[in-house]
CSV table of C-alpha atoms in Angstrom, one decimal:
chain,number,residue,atom,x,y,z
A,1,MET,CA,0.0,0.0,0.0
A,2,ASP,CA,1.4,3.4,-1.0
A,3,GLU,CA,1.8,6.3,1.5
A,4,LYS,CA,-1.3,8.1,0.2
A,5,ASN,CA,-3.6,5.1,0.7
A,6,LYS,CA,-2.1,4.5,4.1
A,7,GLY,CA,-2.9,8.1,5.0
A,8,LEU,CA,-6.5,7.8,3.7
A,9,GLN,CA,-6.9,4.5,5.7
A,10,ALA,CA,-5.6,6.2,8.9
A,11,TYR,CA,-7.9,9.1,8.4
A,12,ALA,CA,-11.0,6.9,8.0
A,13,GLN,CA,-10.1,5.0,11.1
A,14,ALA,CA,-9.7,8.1,13.2
A,15,VAL,CA,-12.9,9.9,12.1
A,16,SER,CA,-15.0,6.8,12.9
A,17,CYS,CA,-15.5,8.2,16.4
A,18,LEU,CA,-17.5,11.1,15.0
A,19,PRO,CA,-21.3,11.2,14.9
A,20,PRO,CA,-22.6,9.9,11.5
A,21,ALA,CA,-23.4,13.4,10.1
A,22,LEU,CA,-20.0,14.8,11.0
A,23,GLN,CA,-18.3,11.7,9.8
A,24,ASN,CA,-20.0,11.9,6.4
A,25,ARG,CA,-19.0,15.6,6.1
A,26,VAL,CA,-15.3,15.1,6.8
A,27,MET,CA,-15.2,12.0,4.6
A,28,ASP,CA,-16.4,14.2,1.7
A,29,LEU,CA,-13.2,16.2,1.8
A,30,PRO,CA,-10.8,15.8,-1.1
A,31,ASP,CA,-8.4,12.8,-1.1
A,32,GLU,CA,-5.4,15.2,-0.8
A,33,VAL,CA,-6.8,16.7,2.4
A,34,ARG,CA,-7.7,13.4,4.0
A,35,ALA,CA,-4.3,12.0,3.2
A,36,CYS,CA,-2.4,14.8,4.8
A,37,ALA,CA,-4.7,16.1,7.6
A,38,GLU,CA,-2.9,15.8,11.0
A,39,GLU,CA,-5.9,16.9,13.2
A,40,LEU,CA,-9.5,17.8,13.1
A,41,ARG,CA,-10.6,20.5,15.5
A,42,LEU,CA,-14.2,20.7,16.8
A,43,ARG,CA,-15.3,23.7,18.8
A,44,ALA,CA,-18.8,24.4,20.1
A,45,GLY,CA,-20.4,27.2,18.1
A,46,GLN,CA,-17.7,27.2,15.4
A,47,PRO,CA,-17.2,25.4,12.1
A,48,MET,CA,-15.0,22.3,12.1
A,49,HIS,CA,-11.4,22.8,10.9
A,50,TRP,CA,-8.7,20.5,9.6
A,51,TYR,CA,-5.0,21.1,10.4
A,52,ALA,CA,-1.8,20.3,8.5
A,53,SER,CA,1.7,21.9,8.2
A,54,GLY,CA,1.1,24.5,10.9
A,55,ARG,CA,-2.3,25.9,9.7
A,56,GLU,CA,-6.0,25.3,10.4
A,57,HIS,CA,-8.5,25.3,7.5
A,58,GLU,CA,-12.2,25.8,7.9
A,59,ILE,CA,-14.6,23.0,6.7
A,60,ALA,CA,-17.6,24.9,5.4
A,61,GLY,CA,-20.9,23.9,6.9
A,62,LEU,CA,-23.0,24.2,10.0
A,63,ARG,CA,-21.5,25.4,13.2
A,64,LEU,CA,-21.0,22.6,15.7
A,65,ARG,CA,-23.4,22.1,18.6
A,66,ALA,CA,-22.2,21.2,22.1
A,67,GLU,CA,-24.4,18.1,21.8
A,68,GLU,CA,-22.2,16.9,18.9
A,69,LEU,CA,-19.1,17.3,20.9
A,70,ARG,CA,-20.6,15.3,23.8
A,71,GLU,CA,-21.7,12.6,21.4
A,72,THR,CA,-18.2,12.4,19.9
A,73,LEU,CA,-16.7,11.9,23.3
A,74,ALA,CA,-19.3,9.2,24.2
A,75,ARG,CA,-18.7,7.4,20.9
A,76,ALA,CA,-14.9,7.6,21.3
A,77,SER,CA,-15.2,6.0,24.7
A,78,ARG,CA,-17.6,3.3,23.4
A,79,TRP,CA,-20.3,4.9,25.5
A,80,SER,CA,-18.3,4.3,28.7
A,81,VAL,CA,-16.5,7.6,29.6
A,82,HIS,CA,-15.9,6.5,33.2
A,83,THR,CA,-13.7,3.6,31.8
A,84,TYR,CA,-11.2,6.2,30.6
A,85,ALA,CA,-11.2,8.3,33.8
A,86,GLU,CA,-7.4,8.2,34.1
A,87,PRO,CA,-6.4,9.5,30.7
A,88,LEU,CA,-9.3,12.0,30.7
A,89,ARG,CA,-7.7,13.5,33.9
A,90,GLN,CA,-4.8,14.2,31.6
A,91,GLY,CA,-7.1,15.7,29.0
A,92,TYR,CA,-7.2,13.1,26.3
A,93,LEU,CA,-8.8,9.8,25.2
A,94,PRO,CA,-6.8,7.1,23.4
A,95,LEU,CA,-8.4,5.6,20.3
A,96,THR,CA,-7.8,2.5,18.3
A,97,GLY,CA,-4.9,2.8,15.9
A,98,GLY,CA,-2.9,5.2,18.0
A,99,HIS,CA,-5.3,8.2,17.3
A,100,ARG,CA,-6.1,10.5,20.2
A,101,LEU,CA,-9.0,12.8,21.2
A,102,GLY,CA,-7.9,15.8,23.1
A,103,VAL,CA,-10.6,17.2,25.4
A,104,CYS,CA,-10.9,20.9,26.5
A,105,GLY,CA,-13.6,22.6,28.6
A,106,THR,CA,-14.6,23.3,32.2
A,107,VAL,CA,-12.4,21.2,34.4
A,108,SER,CA,-13.5,19.4,37.6
A,109,LEU,CA,-11.1,19.6,40.5
A,110,GLU,CA,-10.5,17.3,43.4
A,111,ASN,CA,-8.2,18.7,46.1
A,112,GLY,CA,-6.9,21.2,43.6
A,113,VAL,CA,-6.0,18.4,41.0
A,114,PRO,CA,-7.9,18.0,37.7
A,115,SER,CA,-10.2,15.0,37.9
A,116,GLY,CA,-11.8,15.4,34.4
A,117,VAL,CA,-13.7,17.7,32.1
A,118,ARG,CA,-17.2,18.5,33.3
A,119,THR,CA,-18.4,20.5,30.2
A,120,VAL,CA,-16.8,19.9,26.8
A,121,SER,CA,-16.1,23.0,24.7
A,122,SER,CA,-13.6,21.8,22.1
A,123,LEU,CA,-12.0,18.6,20.9
A,124,CYS,CA,-8.8,17.8,19.0
A,125,LEU,CA,-8.9,14.6,17.0
A,126,ARG,CA,-5.2,13.8,16.3
A,127,ILE,CA,-4.7,11.5,13.4
A,128,ALA,CA,-1.8,9.1,13.9
A,129,ARG,CA,0.2,8.0,10.9
A,130,ALA,CA,3.3,5.8,10.8
A,131,TRP,CA,5.4,7.6,8.2
A,132,GLU,CA,8.2,5.0,7.6
A,133,ASP,CA,11.8,6.0,6.8
A,134,VAL,CA,11.4,9.7,7.9
A,135,ALA,CA,14.4,9.1,10.2
A,136,LYS,CA,16.4,6.9,7.7
A,137,PRO,CA,18.4,9.8,6.1
A,138,TYR,CA,19.8,10.7,9.5
A,139,LEU,CA,20.5,7.3,10.9
A,140,GLY,CA,24.2,7.5,10.0
A,141,GLU,CA,24.6,10.6,12.2
A,142,LEU,CA,22.7,9.0,15.1
A,143,CYS,CA,24.4,5.6,15.1
A,144,ASP,CA,28.0,4.4,14.8
A,145,GLY,CA,27.6,0.8,13.8
A,146,ASN,CA,25.8,-0.8,16.8
A,147,HIS,CA,26.3,2.2,19.0
A,148,VAL,CA,23.3,4.5,19.3
A,149,HIS,CA,24.1,8.1,20.3
A,150,GLY,CA,21.9,9.6,23.1
A,151,THR,CA,19.5,11.6,21.0
A,152,LEU,CA,17.1,14.4,21.9
A,153,ILE,CA,14.4,15.3,19.3
A,154,LEU,CA,13.0,18.8,19.3
A,155,SER,CA,10.0,20.5,17.7
A,156,PRO,CA,6.9,22.5,18.8
A,157,PRO,CA,3.7,20.6,19.5
A,158,GLY,CA,2.5,18.8,16.3
A,159,GLY,CA,5.9,19.2,14.7
A,160,GLY,CA,6.6,15.5,14.2
A,161,LYS,CA,8.7,14.6,17.2
A,162,THR,CA,6.8,11.4,18.0
A,163,THR,CA,6.6,10.3,14.4
A,164,PHE,CA,10.4,10.7,14.1
A,165,LEU,CA,11.1,8.9,17.3
A,166,ARG,CA,8.8,6.0,16.4
A,167,ASP,CA,10.6,5.5,13.1
A,168,LEU,CA,14.0,5.8,14.7
A,169,ILE,CA,13.0,3.1,17.2
A,170,ARG,CA,11.9,0.9,14.2
A,171,LEU,CA,15.1,1.4,12.2
A,172,ILE,CA,17.3,0.7,15.2
A,173,SER,CA,15.3,-2.4,16.1
A,174,LEU,CA,15.6,-3.7,12.6
A,175,ARG,CA,19.4,-3.7,13.1
A,176,GLY,CA,18.9,-6.2,15.9
A,177,ILE,CA,19.5,-3.7,18.7
A,178,ARG,CA,17.2,-4.2,21.7
A,179,VAL,CA,15.1,-1.2,22.4
A,180,GLY,CA,12.9,-0.6,25.5
A,181,VAL,CA,10.0,1.9,25.0
A,182,VAL,CA,8.1,3.5,27.9
A,183,ASP,CA,4.9,4.5,26.1
A,184,GLU,CA,3.2,6.5,28.9
A,185,ARG,CA,0.5,8.1,26.7
A,186,GLY,CA,0.2,5.3,24.1
A,187,GLU,CA,1.4,7.4,21.2
A,188,LEU,CA,4.5,5.4,20.2
A,189,ALA,CA,3.2,1.9,20.0
A,190,ALA,CA,-0.6,2.2,20.4
A,191,MET,CA,-0.8,-1.2,22.1
A,192,ARG,CA,-4.0,-3.2,21.7
A,193,GLY,CA,-4.2,-6.6,23.3
A,194,GLY,CA,-0.5,-6.6,23.9
A,195,VAL,CA,0.3,-6.0,20.2
A,196,PRO,CA,1.7,-2.6,18.9
A,197,GLN,CA,-0.5,-1.1,16.3
A,198,PHE,CA,2.6,0.7,14.9
A,199,GLU,CA,5.5,-1.3,13.6
A,200,LEU,CA,8.4,-0.9,16.0
A,201,GLY,CA,10.6,-3.8,14.9
A,202,GLY,CA,11.2,-7.3,16.2
A,203,THR,CA,13.6,-6.4,19.0
A,204,CYS,CA,11.5,-3.9,20.8
A,205,ASP,CA,9.8,-4.2,24.3
A,206,VAL,CA,7.0,-1.8,25.2
A,207,LEU,CA,5.8,-0.8,28.6
A,208,ASP,CA,2.5,0.8,28.0
A,209,GLY,CA,0.6,3.3,30.1
A,210,CYS,CA,3.3,3.7,32.8
A,211,PRO,CA,4.9,7.0,33.9
A,212,LYS,CA,8.2,7.5,32.3
A,213,ALA,CA,10.2,7.8,35.5
A,214,VAL,CA,8.8,4.5,36.9
A,215,GLY,CA,8.8,2.7,33.6
A,216,ALA,CA,12.4,3.5,32.7
A,217,LEU,CA,13.7,1.9,35.8
A,218,GLN,CA,11.5,-1.1,35.4
A,219,LEU,CA,12.5,-1.7,31.8
A,220,VAL,CA,16.2,-1.3,32.4
A,221,ARG,CA,16.1,-3.8,35.4
A,222,THR,CA,13.9,-6.4,33.8
A,223,MET,CA,14.4,-6.3,30.0
A,224,ALA,CA,18.0,-5.1,29.7
A,225,PRO,CA,17.6,-2.8,26.7
A,226,ARG,CA,20.6,-1.3,24.9
A,227,VAL,CA,18.5,1.7,24.0
A,228,LEU,CA,15.7,3.3,26.0
A,229,ALA,CA,13.0,5.5,24.2
A,230,LEU,CA,10.9,8.1,26.0
A,231,ASP,CA,8.4,10.5,24.6
A,232,GLU,CA,8.2,14.1,26.0
A,233,LEU,CA,10.6,14.7,28.8
A,234,THR,CA,9.0,17.3,31.1
A,235,ASP,CA,10.1,17.2,34.7
A,236,PRO,CA,12.9,16.3,37.1
A,237,ALA,CA,11.6,12.8,37.7
A,238,ASP,CA,12.1,12.1,33.9
A,239,LEU,CA,15.7,13.4,34.3
A,240,GLU,CA,16.4,11.0,37.1
A,241,ALA,CA,15.2,8.1,34.9
A,242,VAL,CA,17.5,9.2,32.1
A,243,ARG,CA,20.5,9.4,34.4
A,244,TYR,CA,19.7,6.0,35.8
A,245,ALA,CA,19.6,4.5,32.3
A,246,VAL,CA,22.8,6.1,31.2
A,247,ASN,CA,24.6,5.0,34.4
A,248,CYS,CA,23.6,1.5,33.4
A,249,GLY,CA,25.2,1.9,30.0
A,250,VAL,CA,21.9,2.4,28.1
A,251,SER,CA,21.6,5.0,25.3
A,252,VAL,CA,18.5,7.2,25.5
A,253,LEU,CA,16.2,8.5,22.7
A,254,ALA,CA,13.8,11.2,23.8
A,255,THR,CA,11.6,14.1,22.6
A,256,ILE,CA,11.2,17.5,24.1
A,257,HIS,CA,8.8,20.5,23.4
A,258,ALA,CA,10.3,23.8,22.1
A,259,ALA,CA,9.6,26.0,19.1
A,260,ASN,CA,13.4,26.2,18.3
A,261,THR,CA,16.9,25.8,19.7
A,262,ASP,CA,16.8,29.4,21.1
A,263,GLU,CA,13.7,28.6,23.2
A,264,LEU,CA,15.2,25.3,24.3
A,265,ALA,CA,18.5,26.9,25.4
A,266,HIS,CA,16.6,29.1,27.8
A,267,LYS,CA,15.0,26.2,29.6
A,268,PRO,CA,16.8,25.3,32.8
A,269,PHE,CA,15.6,21.7,32.4
A,270,PHE,CA,17.4,21.4,29.0
A,271,ARG,CA,20.6,22.8,30.5
A,272,THR,CA,20.4,20.1,33.2
A,273,LEU,CA,19.9,17.5,30.5
A,274,CYS,CA,23.1,18.7,28.7
A,275,GLN,CA,25.0,18.6,32.0
A,276,SER,CA,24.0,15.0,32.5
A,277,GLY,CA,25.9,13.9,29.4
A,278,ALA,CA,23.0,11.6,28.4
A,279,PHE,CA,22.5,13.3,25.0
A,280,THR,CA,25.2,13.9,22.4
A,281,ARG,CA,22.8,14.5,19.4
A,282,LEU,CA,20.0,17.0,18.9
A,283,VAL,CA,17.5,16.5,16.1
A,284,VAL,CA,15.7,19.8,15.3
A,285,LEU,CA,12.5,19.4,13.3
A,286,THR,CA,11.0,22.4,11.5
A,287,THR,CA,7.9,22.8,9.3
A,288,GLY,CA,7.8,25.1,6.3
A,289,ALA,CA,5.7,25.7,3.2
A,290,ASP,CA,7.6,22.8,1.5
A,291,GLY,CA,7.0,20.3,4.3
A,292,ARG,CA,9.0,19.1,7.3
A,293,HIS,CA,12.8,19.1,7.6
A,294,ALA,CA,15.2,17.7,10.2
A,295,ARG,CA,18.7,18.9,11.2
A,296,VAL,CA,21.1,16.9,13.4
A,297,GLN,CA,23.4,18.9,15.8
A,298,THR,CA,26.2,17.6,18.1
A,299,LEU,CA,25.6,18.5,21.7
A,300,GLU,CA,28.6,19.2,23.9
A,301,ARG,CA,28.4,18.4,27.6
A,302,GLU,CA,28.0,21.5,29.7
A,303,GLY,CA,29.6,22.2,33.0
């Protein structure tokens, strides 16, 4: 199956959670749109939009009603929203195929901590696609034979970090190098019944739905990976997990949010990562009118 047909198939699977009328409307979009759309945005009182390459595009039609957003959430949860209480506390709902429904609205709090969304005002349907070989042109800069350099992948939200990391995991695994993946939010492997819905290679072990800091220690202790992959480093607990892996001789692949290297350089968390010596390569992903591009930089240890 070619890439366009794969894109169309992923799109159809993702939009199956929408109410029939909305589903029919978005399936009427041109093939070129359905093959490349990265997200669909649903906001109460506004038209629906599709998103790709950094821009939202309006889908002409009736303005969305709050009832349609509630029905979308109910259908996405198979009419059992309470079953997904834990991910909804974090603002999303995992879908079959690795797709994801982001939820925004009026938040319910318990002891000052979000416990869910009481009234839904907008939804983000993120369409997951496994673009194979996006990391292949850069593999020579990230690996020396069987040695994998500690690599940090940078882009703003929606810039392709997870897609790049997923493909890098697959390519390294295909070399016979054992990779452990802590898939806290289910975006890298999209496990269903113990089977990854995305191809990660035959020498990859996945710990699904576990916090990165806990999962990293568990994987290193029990599965002895040579490479550890983590999506979205955000806090000091993640850093401690990275340090533990490196001290055990494990190379780490990870992603981090930032619009560019200047923004990243001003983050104290990033400076601490550099001081750890865990990462010697930085992959910078950018999006332009002609598509996405990647650039590999060598990181020098600070301090």
